[in-house]
Amino acid sequence: MKSECDQVHIDDVSSDDNGQDLSTYNFGTDGFPAAATSANLCLATGVRGGVDWMRKLAFRYRRVKEIYNTYKNNVGGKCPSYSLLYNNCLLGPAKREAWLQLRAEIEALTDSWLTLALKALTLIHSSATKIGKESCFERIIQRFGRKVVYVVIGDGVEEEQGAKKHAMPFWRITSHSDLMALHHALELEYL
């Protein structure tokens, strides 16, 4: 089945976005074809690929990205009780409570695995930020030696340069597919 959408990533349409302020933009009345009957926004009816259509699509993708970036670390954040439209929170009170209940159940079933993992990553991040990543590389090599194969996983230039300097393989993670590829490589014991 041939896909009708050539946007592989949300940023693929960013060049069609003119940067217009979306704080008062009304997505419901802008004339963009309703995608309510389709699970795929790219398959909406209308003149696909036209300048106006692509601009409106870019606005929607930008808004999705803004929402993701705002709430990616706090999906269940508390909403102000006066917020009828939930402008400052992702979930309304009922869904927030359901989310918190689900998180509590998962934590109970996994012996707080997620909480411990997040705490560990936060500590590692704060230590790396204070002493610098180069110092982290040196401490790891000093503690575990050079006979071990290290794989540096990161998304920044600093990690990549450190890996290159210490002759370590570098695995860049910038998207979900990168993470899936890393999981696959680990599963097949390539790393």
Short mmCIF file of N, CA and C in Angstrom, two decimals:
data_model
loop_
_atom_site.label_atom_id
_atom_site.label_comp_id
_atom_site.label_asym_id
_atom_site.label_seq_id
_atom_site.Cartn_x
_atom_site.Cartn_y
_atom_site.Cartn_z
N MET A 1 0.84 -1.18 0.00
CA MET A 1 0.00 0.00 0.00
C MET A 1 0.88 1.24 0.00
N LYS A 2 0.68 2.11 -0.95
CA LYS A 2 1.48 3.32 -1.07
C LYS A 2 0.96 4.38 -0.11
N SER A 3 1.87 5.00 0.62
CA SER A 3 1.47 6.06 1.55
C SER A 3 1.22 7.36 0.80
N GLU A 4 0.22 8.09 1.24
CA GLU A 4 -0.10 9.38 0.63
C GLU A 4 0.66 10.53 1.28
N CYS A 5 1.50 10.22 2.24
CA CYS A 5 2.17 11.25 3.02
C CYS A 5 3.67 11.05 2.92
N ASP A 6 4.39 12.10 2.52
CA ASP A 6 5.83 11.96 2.41
C ASP A 6 6.57 12.61 3.57
N GLN A 7 5.85 12.98 4.64
CA GLN A 7 6.49 13.52 5.83
C GLN A 7 6.80 12.36 6.76
N VAL A 8 8.07 12.03 6.89
CA VAL A 8 8.49 10.92 7.72
C VAL A 8 8.62 11.38 9.17
N HIS A 9 8.97 12.63 9.35
CA HIS A 9 9.22 13.18 10.68
C HIS A 9 8.48 14.51 10.81
N ILE A 10 8.13 14.85 12.03
CA ILE A 10 7.38 16.07 12.29
C ILE A 10 8.11 17.32 11.79
N ASP A 11 9.43 17.28 11.76
CA ASP A 11 10.21 18.43 11.31
C ASP A 11 10.28 18.55 9.79
N ASP A 12 9.79 17.54 9.06
CA ASP A 12 9.87 17.57 7.60
C ASP A 12 9.11 18.73 6.98
N VAL A 13 8.09 19.24 7.67
CA VAL A 13 7.30 20.34 7.10
C VAL A 13 7.68 21.68 7.70
N SER A 14 8.73 21.72 8.53
CA SER A 14 9.09 22.97 9.19
C SER A 14 9.46 24.07 8.19
N SER A 15 9.95 23.70 7.03
CA SER A 15 10.30 24.72 6.04
C SER A 15 9.06 25.40 5.47
N ASP A 16 7.90 24.78 5.63
CA ASP A 16 6.65 25.38 5.17
C ASP A 16 6.00 26.26 6.24
N ASP A 17 6.57 26.27 7.43
CA ASP A 17 6.03 27.04 8.55
C ASP A 17 6.61 28.45 8.49
N ASN A 18 5.74 29.45 8.44
CA ASN A 18 6.21 30.84 8.34
C ASN A 18 6.47 31.47 9.71
N GLY A 19 6.35 30.70 10.78
CA GLY A 19 6.65 31.19 12.11
C GLY A 19 5.55 32.03 12.74
N GLN A 20 4.39 32.05 12.14
CA GLN A 20 3.26 32.83 12.66
C GLN A 20 2.97 32.46 14.11
N ASP A 21 2.64 33.47 14.92
CA ASP A 21 2.26 33.24 16.32
C ASP A 21 0.96 32.44 16.34
N LEU A 22 0.97 31.30 17.02
CA LEU A 22 -0.19 30.42 17.04
C LEU A 22 -1.02 30.56 18.31
N SER A 23 -0.67 31.50 19.18
CA SER A 23 -1.37 31.62 20.46
C SER A 23 -2.85 31.97 20.27
N THR A 24 -3.18 32.66 19.20
CA THR A 24 -4.59 33.00 18.95
C THR A 24 -5.11 32.34 17.67
N TYR A 25 -4.31 31.48 17.09
CA TYR A 25 -4.69 30.81 15.84
C TYR A 25 -5.79 29.81 16.12
N ASN A 26 -6.83 29.80 15.30
CA ASN A 26 -7.95 28.89 15.49
C ASN A 26 -7.85 27.75 14.47
N PHE A 27 -7.38 26.61 14.93
CA PHE A 27 -7.21 25.46 14.05
C PHE A 27 -8.54 24.93 13.54
N GLY A 28 -9.60 25.15 14.30
CA GLY A 28 -10.91 24.63 13.93
C GLY A 28 -11.58 25.39 12.79
N THR A 29 -11.15 26.63 12.55
CA THR A 29 -11.82 27.44 11.52
C THR A 29 -10.88 27.92 10.43
N ASP A 30 -9.68 27.34 10.33
CA ASP A 30 -8.72 27.84 9.33
C ASP A 30 -8.92 27.26 7.94
N GLY A 31 -9.93 26.39 7.78
CA GLY A 31 -10.21 25.84 6.46
C GLY A 31 -9.39 24.62 6.10
N PHE A 32 -8.54 24.16 7.02
CA PHE A 32 -7.79 22.94 6.77
C PHE A 32 -8.76 21.78 6.79
N PRO A 33 -8.67 20.87 5.86
CA PRO A 33 -9.63 19.76 5.82
C PRO A 33 -9.63 18.98 7.12
N ALA A 34 -10.81 18.70 7.62
CA ALA A 34 -10.94 17.97 8.88
C ALA A 34 -10.40 16.57 8.73
N ALA A 35 -9.61 16.16 9.70
CA ALA A 35 -9.04 14.82 9.68
C ALA A 35 -9.78 13.90 10.64
N ALA A 36 -10.95 14.35 11.10
CA ALA A 36 -11.69 13.58 12.09
C ALA A 36 -12.10 12.20 11.58
N THR A 37 -12.29 12.08 10.28
CA THR A 37 -12.71 10.79 9.72
C THR A 37 -11.51 9.91 9.40
N SER A 38 -10.31 10.46 9.52
CA SER A 38 -9.11 9.71 9.20
C SER A 38 -8.14 9.77 10.36
N ALA A 39 -7.49 8.66 10.63
CA ALA A 39 -6.50 8.63 11.71
C ALA A 39 -5.20 9.28 11.27
N ASN A 40 -5.05 9.57 9.99
CA ASN A 40 -3.82 10.11 9.47
C ASN A 40 -4.05 11.51 8.93
N LEU A 41 -3.44 12.50 9.54
CA LEU A 41 -3.61 13.89 9.13
C LEU A 41 -3.15 14.11 7.70
N CYS A 42 -2.17 13.37 7.26
CA CYS A 42 -1.66 13.55 5.91
C CYS A 42 -2.65 13.11 4.84
N LEU A 43 -3.62 12.31 5.22
CA LEU A 43 -4.59 11.82 4.25
C LEU A 43 -5.85 12.68 4.17
N ALA A 44 -5.82 13.83 4.83
CA ALA A 44 -6.98 14.72 4.79
C ALA A 44 -7.27 15.11 3.35
N THR A 45 -8.54 15.36 3.07
CA THR A 45 -8.91 15.71 1.71
C THR A 45 -8.50 17.14 1.43
N GLY A 46 -8.46 17.51 0.18
CA GLY A 46 -8.07 18.87 -0.19
C GLY A 46 -6.92 18.82 -1.16
N VAL A 47 -6.34 19.97 -1.43
CA VAL A 47 -5.23 20.05 -2.37
C VAL A 47 -3.95 19.73 -1.61
N ARG A 48 -3.61 18.45 -1.59
CA ARG A 48 -2.39 18.04 -0.88
C ARG A 48 -1.18 18.63 -1.57
N GLY A 49 -0.29 19.15 -0.74
CA GLY A 49 0.95 19.68 -1.29
C GLY A 49 0.88 21.12 -1.71
N GLY A 50 -0.33 21.72 -1.73
CA GLY A 50 -0.43 23.14 -2.03
C GLY A 50 0.23 23.96 -0.94
N VAL A 51 0.65 25.17 -1.27
CA VAL A 51 1.35 26.03 -0.32
C VAL A 51 0.52 26.27 0.93
N ASP A 52 -0.76 26.60 0.77
CA ASP A 52 -1.63 26.87 1.91
C ASP A 52 -1.83 25.62 2.76
N TRP A 53 -2.05 24.48 2.11
CA TRP A 53 -2.25 23.22 2.81
C TRP A 53 -1.01 22.84 3.60
N MET A 54 0.17 22.97 2.98
CA MET A 54 1.42 22.62 3.65
C MET A 54 1.69 23.55 4.84
N ARG A 55 1.36 24.83 4.70
CA ARG A 55 1.55 25.78 5.79
C ARG A 55 0.67 25.41 6.97
N LYS A 56 -0.59 25.08 6.70
CA LYS A 56 -1.51 24.70 7.77
C LYS A 56 -1.10 23.38 8.42
N LEU A 57 -0.59 22.46 7.61
CA LEU A 57 -0.07 21.21 8.15
C LEU A 57 1.13 21.49 9.05
N ALA A 58 2.01 22.38 8.59
CA ALA A 58 3.20 22.74 9.38
C ALA A 58 2.79 23.37 10.71
N PHE A 59 1.75 24.21 10.70
CA PHE A 59 1.24 24.80 11.95
C PHE A 59 0.81 23.70 12.92
N ARG A 60 0.09 22.71 12.40
CA ARG A 60 -0.39 21.62 13.26
C ARG A 60 0.77 20.81 13.81
N TYR A 61 1.74 20.51 12.98
CA TYR A 61 2.90 19.75 13.44
C TYR A 61 3.68 20.55 14.47
N ARG A 62 3.81 21.87 14.25
CA ARG A 62 4.53 22.69 15.22
C ARG A 62 3.80 22.67 16.56
N ARG A 63 2.47 22.74 16.53
CA ARG A 63 1.69 22.73 17.77
C ARG A 63 1.84 21.39 18.49
N VAL A 64 1.83 20.29 17.75
CA VAL A 64 2.05 18.97 18.35
C VAL A 64 3.43 18.93 19.01
N LYS A 65 4.43 19.45 18.33
CA LYS A 65 5.79 19.46 18.87
C LYS A 65 5.87 20.31 20.13
N GLU A 66 5.20 21.47 20.13
CA GLU A 66 5.19 22.34 21.31
C GLU A 66 4.55 21.62 22.50
N ILE A 67 3.43 20.96 22.25
CA ILE A 67 2.75 20.23 23.33
C ILE A 67 3.65 19.11 23.85
N TYR A 68 4.28 18.38 22.94
CA TYR A 68 5.18 17.31 23.36
C TYR A 68 6.32 17.86 24.21
N ASN A 69 6.99 18.92 23.73
CA ASN A 69 8.12 19.47 24.46
C ASN A 69 7.71 20.06 25.81
N THR A 70 6.50 20.58 25.89
CA THR A 70 6.03 21.15 27.15
C THR A 70 5.78 20.08 28.19
N TYR A 71 5.21 18.96 27.78
CA TYR A 71 4.75 17.97 28.75
C TYR A 71 5.53 16.67 28.75
N LYS A 72 6.59 16.53 27.96
CA LYS A 72 7.28 15.25 27.86
C LYS A 72 7.86 14.76 29.19
N ASN A 73 8.19 15.67 30.09
CA ASN A 73 8.74 15.25 31.37
C ASN A 73 7.72 15.30 32.51
N ASN A 74 6.49 15.71 32.21
CA ASN A 74 5.49 15.84 33.27
C ASN A 74 4.09 15.72 32.69
N VAL A 75 3.77 14.56 32.16
CA VAL A 75 2.46 14.34 31.55
C VAL A 75 1.34 14.55 32.56
N GLY A 76 1.54 14.10 33.77
CA GLY A 76 0.50 14.18 34.78
C GLY A 76 0.59 15.40 35.67
N GLY A 77 1.22 16.47 35.18
CA GLY A 77 1.36 17.69 35.99
C GLY A 77 0.03 18.24 36.46
N LYS A 78 0.02 18.82 37.64
CA LYS A 78 -1.21 19.33 38.24
C LYS A 78 -1.69 20.57 37.48
N CYS A 79 -2.99 20.60 37.15
CA CYS A 79 -3.60 21.71 36.46
C CYS A 79 -4.20 22.67 37.47
N PRO A 80 -4.17 23.96 37.16
CA PRO A 80 -4.88 24.89 38.03
C PRO A 80 -6.37 24.56 38.02
N SER A 81 -7.04 24.59 39.17
CA SER A 81 -8.45 24.22 39.24
C SER A 81 -9.34 25.18 38.46
N TYR A 82 -8.87 26.39 38.23
CA TYR A 82 -9.66 27.38 37.51
C TYR A 82 -9.53 27.25 35.99
N SER A 83 -8.65 26.38 35.53
CA SER A 83 -8.38 26.26 34.10
C SER A 83 -9.43 25.39 33.42
N LEU A 84 -10.45 26.01 32.87
CA LEU A 84 -11.52 25.26 32.20
C LEU A 84 -11.05 24.62 30.91
N LEU A 85 -10.15 25.28 30.22
CA LEU A 85 -9.68 24.77 28.93
C LEU A 85 -8.39 23.98 29.07
N TYR A 86 -7.87 23.87 30.27
CA TYR A 86 -6.63 23.15 30.53
C TYR A 86 -5.49 23.64 29.64
N ASN A 87 -5.39 24.97 29.50
CA ASN A 87 -4.33 25.55 28.67
C ASN A 87 -2.94 25.27 29.23
N ASN A 88 -2.83 25.13 30.53
CA ASN A 88 -1.52 24.97 31.15
C ASN A 88 -1.23 23.53 31.57
N CYS A 89 -2.04 22.60 31.12
CA CYS A 89 -1.81 21.21 31.47
C CYS A 89 -2.28 20.31 30.34
N LEU A 90 -1.68 19.15 30.27
CA LEU A 90 -2.02 18.24 29.18
C LEU A 90 -3.29 17.46 29.47
N LEU A 91 -3.46 17.05 30.71
CA LEU A 91 -4.61 16.23 31.08
C LEU A 91 -5.55 17.00 31.98
N GLY A 92 -6.84 16.79 31.80
CA GLY A 92 -7.81 17.36 32.72
C GLY A 92 -7.75 16.61 34.04
N PRO A 93 -8.46 17.07 35.05
CA PRO A 93 -8.39 16.45 36.38
C PRO A 93 -8.72 14.96 36.39
N ALA A 94 -9.75 14.51 35.68
CA ALA A 94 -10.12 13.09 35.69
C ALA A 94 -9.04 12.23 35.03
N LYS A 95 -8.55 12.66 33.88
CA LYS A 95 -7.50 11.89 33.19
C LYS A 95 -6.19 11.94 33.97
N ARG A 96 -5.94 13.07 34.62
CA ARG A 96 -4.73 13.18 35.45
C ARG A 96 -4.78 12.15 36.57
N GLU A 97 -5.91 12.03 37.24
CA GLU A 97 -6.05 11.07 38.32
C GLU A 97 -5.91 9.64 37.80
N ALA A 98 -6.49 9.35 36.63
CA ALA A 98 -6.35 8.02 36.04
C ALA A 98 -4.88 7.73 35.71
N TRP A 99 -4.18 8.75 35.17
CA TRP A 99 -2.76 8.61 34.84
C TRP A 99 -1.94 8.33 36.09
N LEU A 100 -2.18 9.09 37.15
CA LEU A 100 -1.43 8.90 38.40
C LEU A 100 -1.70 7.53 39.00
N GLN A 101 -2.94 7.06 38.90
CA GLN A 101 -3.29 5.73 39.40
C GLN A 101 -2.56 4.65 38.61
N LEU A 102 -2.53 4.80 37.29
CA LEU A 102 -1.83 3.85 36.43
C LEU A 102 -0.34 3.83 36.75
N ARG A 103 0.25 5.02 36.89
CA ARG A 103 1.68 5.11 37.25
C ARG A 103 1.95 4.41 38.58
N ALA A 104 1.06 4.62 39.56
CA ALA A 104 1.23 3.99 40.87
C ALA A 104 1.17 2.47 40.76
N GLU A 105 0.25 1.97 39.94
CA GLU A 105 0.12 0.52 39.74
C GLU A 105 1.36 -0.05 39.06
N ILE A 106 1.86 0.65 38.06
CA ILE A 106 3.08 0.20 37.36
C ILE A 106 4.26 0.20 38.32
N GLU A 107 4.38 1.26 39.10
CA GLU A 107 5.47 1.33 40.08
C GLU A 107 5.39 0.18 41.08
N ALA A 108 4.19 -0.14 41.54
CA ALA A 108 4.01 -1.24 42.50
C ALA A 108 4.39 -2.58 41.87
N LEU A 109 4.00 -2.79 40.62
CA LEU A 109 4.27 -4.06 39.94
C LEU A 109 5.74 -4.22 39.55
N THR A 110 6.45 -3.11 39.37
CA THR A 110 7.84 -3.17 38.92
C THR A 110 8.84 -2.81 40.02
N ASP A 111 8.36 -2.76 41.25
CA ASP A 111 9.21 -2.42 42.39
C ASP A 111 9.89 -1.06 42.17
N SER A 112 9.10 -0.09 41.70
CA SER A 112 9.54 1.31 41.49
C SER A 112 10.67 1.44 40.48
N TRP A 113 10.66 0.58 39.47
CA TRP A 113 11.72 0.59 38.47
C TRP A 113 11.84 1.95 37.78
N LEU A 114 10.73 2.52 37.33
CA LEU A 114 10.80 3.79 36.60
C LEU A 114 11.33 4.91 37.49
N THR A 115 10.84 4.99 38.70
CA THR A 115 11.30 6.04 39.62
C THR A 115 12.79 5.92 39.89
N LEU A 116 13.27 4.70 40.13
CA LEU A 116 14.70 4.50 40.38
C LEU A 116 15.54 4.83 39.15
N ALA A 117 15.06 4.45 37.98
CA ALA A 117 15.79 4.76 36.75
C ALA A 117 15.87 6.27 36.54
N LEU A 118 14.76 6.97 36.74
CA LEU A 118 14.77 8.43 36.59
C LEU A 118 15.68 9.10 37.60
N LYS A 119 15.68 8.62 38.84
CA LYS A 119 16.56 9.18 39.86
C LYS A 119 18.03 8.96 39.50
N ALA A 120 18.35 7.75 39.01
CA ALA A 120 19.72 7.45 38.62
C ALA A 120 20.17 8.34 37.47
N LEU A 121 19.32 8.49 36.47
CA LEU A 121 19.67 9.34 35.33
C LEU A 121 19.82 10.79 35.74
N THR A 122 18.99 11.25 36.65
CA THR A 122 19.09 12.63 37.14
C THR A 122 20.41 12.84 37.86
N LEU A 123 20.80 11.87 38.71
CA LEU A 123 22.08 11.98 39.41
C LEU A 123 23.26 11.97 38.44
N ILE A 124 23.21 11.09 37.47
CA ILE A 124 24.29 11.01 36.48
C ILE A 124 24.38 12.32 35.72
N HIS A 125 23.24 12.85 35.32
CA HIS A 125 23.23 14.10 34.56
C HIS A 125 23.80 15.25 35.38
N SER A 126 23.39 15.37 36.67
CA SER A 126 23.87 16.48 37.49
C SER A 126 25.37 16.35 37.75
N SER A 127 25.88 15.10 37.97
CA SER A 127 27.32 14.87 38.16
C SER A 127 28.09 15.23 36.91
N ALA A 128 27.56 14.80 35.70
CA ALA A 128 28.24 15.07 34.43
C ALA A 128 28.26 16.56 34.13
N THR A 129 27.20 17.26 34.52
CA THR A 129 27.12 18.69 34.27
C THR A 129 28.12 19.45 35.14
N LYS A 130 28.26 19.02 36.40
CA LYS A 130 29.15 19.70 37.34
C LYS A 130 30.62 19.52 36.97
N ILE A 131 31.02 18.29 36.64
CA ILE A 131 32.45 18.03 36.43
C ILE A 131 32.84 18.01 34.96
N GLY A 132 31.87 18.03 34.07
CA GLY A 132 32.16 18.01 32.65
C GLY A 132 32.23 16.60 32.11
N LYS A 133 31.83 16.43 30.88
CA LYS A 133 31.75 15.10 30.29
C LYS A 133 33.13 14.50 30.06
N GLU A 134 34.11 15.33 29.73
CA GLU A 134 35.47 14.81 29.53
C GLU A 134 35.99 14.18 30.81
N SER A 135 35.73 14.82 31.91
CA SER A 135 36.14 14.28 33.21
C SER A 135 35.42 12.97 33.50
N CYS A 136 34.17 12.87 33.08
CA CYS A 136 33.42 11.61 33.25
C CYS A 136 34.08 10.47 32.48
N PHE A 137 34.48 10.75 31.22
CA PHE A 137 35.16 9.74 30.42
C PHE A 137 36.41 9.26 31.14
N GLU A 138 37.21 10.20 31.64
CA GLU A 138 38.46 9.86 32.31
C GLU A 138 38.22 9.04 33.58
N ARG A 139 37.20 9.41 34.36
CA ARG A 139 36.89 8.67 35.58
C ARG A 139 36.46 7.24 35.28
N ILE A 140 35.66 7.07 34.24
CA ILE A 140 35.19 5.73 33.87
C ILE A 140 36.37 4.86 33.44
N ILE A 141 37.26 5.42 32.61
CA ILE A 141 38.43 4.66 32.15
C ILE A 141 39.34 4.34 33.33
N GLN A 142 39.53 5.30 34.23
CA GLN A 142 40.37 5.08 35.40
C GLN A 142 39.79 3.97 36.29
N ARG A 143 38.49 3.96 36.45
CA ARG A 143 37.87 2.98 37.36
C ARG A 143 37.80 1.58 36.75
N PHE A 144 37.45 1.48 35.44
CA PHE A 144 37.22 0.17 34.84
C PHE A 144 38.30 -0.27 33.86
N GLY A 145 39.26 0.59 33.57
CA GLY A 145 40.38 0.23 32.72
C GLY A 145 40.09 0.38 31.23
N ARG A 146 41.12 0.05 30.44
CA ARG A 146 41.01 0.20 28.98
C ARG A 146 40.73 -1.13 28.27
N LYS A 147 40.71 -2.22 29.01
CA LYS A 147 40.48 -3.52 28.38
C LYS A 147 39.00 -3.79 28.13
N VAL A 148 38.17 -2.88 28.54
CA VAL A 148 36.72 -3.01 28.38
C VAL A 148 36.31 -2.22 27.14
N VAL A 149 35.31 -2.71 26.42
CA VAL A 149 34.78 -1.97 25.28
C VAL A 149 33.63 -1.10 25.79
N TYR A 150 33.77 0.19 25.64
CA TYR A 150 32.74 1.13 26.03
C TYR A 150 32.01 1.60 24.78
N VAL A 151 30.73 1.81 24.88
CA VAL A 151 29.94 2.40 23.81
C VAL A 151 29.32 3.67 24.38
N VAL A 152 29.62 4.78 23.77
CA VAL A 152 29.09 6.06 24.22
C VAL A 152 27.77 6.29 23.51
N ILE A 153 26.74 6.54 24.28
CA ILE A 153 25.41 6.78 23.74
C ILE A 153 25.03 8.21 24.08
N GLY A 154 24.65 8.98 23.07
CA GLY A 154 24.31 10.38 23.34
C GLY A 154 23.71 11.06 22.14
N ASP A 155 23.44 12.35 22.32
CA ASP A 155 22.86 13.12 21.23
C ASP A 155 23.64 14.40 20.94
N GLY A 156 24.74 14.59 21.64
CA GLY A 156 25.45 15.85 21.49
C GLY A 156 26.84 15.69 20.92
N VAL A 157 27.36 16.83 20.49
CA VAL A 157 28.71 16.87 19.92
C VAL A 157 29.75 16.55 20.99
N GLU A 158 29.50 17.01 22.22
CA GLU A 158 30.46 16.78 23.30
C GLU A 158 30.67 15.29 23.56
N GLU A 159 29.57 14.51 23.56
CA GLU A 159 29.69 13.07 23.75
C GLU A 159 30.43 12.42 22.58
N GLU A 160 30.11 12.85 21.38
CA GLU A 160 30.74 12.29 20.19
C GLU A 160 32.24 12.58 20.16
N GLN A 161 32.62 13.81 20.50
CA GLN A 161 34.04 14.17 20.52
C GLN A 161 34.79 13.40 21.60
N GLY A 162 34.16 13.23 22.77
CA GLY A 162 34.77 12.45 23.84
C GLY A 162 34.97 11.00 23.43
N ALA A 163 33.98 10.44 22.77
CA ALA A 163 34.08 9.06 22.29
C ALA A 163 35.22 8.92 21.29
N LYS A 164 35.31 9.87 20.37
CA LYS A 164 36.36 9.82 19.34
C LYS A 164 37.74 9.95 19.99
N LYS A 165 37.87 10.87 20.94
CA LYS A 165 39.15 11.09 21.61
C LYS A 165 39.64 9.84 22.33
N HIS A 166 38.71 9.07 22.91
CA HIS A 166 39.08 7.89 23.67
C HIS A 166 38.89 6.59 22.86
N ALA A 167 38.72 6.74 21.55
CA ALA A 167 38.58 5.60 20.64
C ALA A 167 37.45 4.67 21.06
N MET A 168 36.32 5.27 21.40
CA MET A 168 35.13 4.50 21.78
C MET A 168 34.07 4.65 20.71
N PRO A 169 33.33 3.59 20.43
CA PRO A 169 32.23 3.71 19.47
C PRO A 169 31.17 4.67 20.02
N PHE A 170 30.56 5.42 19.12
CA PHE A 170 29.54 6.39 19.52
C PHE A 170 28.22 6.02 18.84
N TRP A 171 27.16 5.96 19.61
CA TRP A 171 25.82 5.67 19.09
C TRP A 171 24.95 6.90 19.32
N ARG A 172 24.61 7.57 18.24
CA ARG A 172 23.80 8.80 18.34
C ARG A 172 22.32 8.44 18.50
N ILE A 173 21.68 9.05 19.49
CA ILE A 173 20.25 8.89 19.72
C ILE A 173 19.60 10.26 19.55
N THR A 174 18.90 10.43 18.44
CA THR A 174 18.18 11.68 18.22
C THR A 174 16.71 11.44 17.91
N SER A 175 16.35 10.18 17.77
CA SER A 175 14.96 9.88 17.45
C SER A 175 14.59 8.50 18.00
N HIS A 176 13.31 8.21 17.95
CA HIS A 176 12.81 6.92 18.41
C HIS A 176 13.43 5.78 17.61
N SER A 177 13.60 5.98 16.31
CA SER A 177 14.18 4.91 15.48
C SER A 177 15.62 4.62 15.88
N ASP A 178 16.38 5.64 16.32
CA ASP A 178 17.74 5.42 16.80
C ASP A 178 17.73 4.53 18.04
N LEU A 179 16.78 4.79 18.93
CA LEU A 179 16.66 4.00 20.15
C LEU A 179 16.27 2.56 19.83
N MET A 180 15.36 2.39 18.86
CA MET A 180 14.96 1.05 18.43
C MET A 180 16.16 0.31 17.83
N ALA A 181 16.96 1.01 17.02
CA ALA A 181 18.13 0.39 16.41
C ALA A 181 19.15 -0.02 17.47
N LEU A 182 19.33 0.82 18.49
CA LEU A 182 20.23 0.48 19.59
C LEU A 182 19.73 -0.77 20.31
N HIS A 183 18.45 -0.82 20.60
CA HIS A 183 17.87 -1.99 21.26
C HIS A 183 18.11 -3.25 20.42
N HIS A 184 17.90 -3.13 19.12
CA HIS A 184 18.10 -4.27 18.22
C HIS A 184 19.57 -4.71 18.22
N ALA A 185 20.49 -3.75 18.16
CA ALA A 185 21.91 -4.08 18.16
C ALA A 185 22.32 -4.76 19.47
N LEU A 186 21.78 -4.28 20.58
CA LEU A 186 22.08 -4.90 21.88
C LEU A 186 21.50 -6.30 21.96
N GLU A 187 20.27 -6.45 21.45
CA GLU A 187 19.60 -7.74 21.48
C GLU A 187 20.37 -8.79 20.67
N LEU A 188 20.94 -8.36 19.53
CA LEU A 188 21.70 -9.26 18.69
C LEU A 188 23.17 -9.36 19.13
N GLU A 189 23.48 -8.70 20.24
CA GLU A 189 24.82 -8.70 20.82
C GLU A 189 25.89 -8.17 19.87
N TYR A 190 25.53 -7.16 19.07
CA TYR A 190 26.51 -6.49 18.23
C TYR A 190 27.35 -5.53 19.05
N LEU A 191 26.80 -5.07 20.16
CA LEU A 191 27.55 -4.14 21.02
C LEU A 191 27.91 -4.82 22.31
#
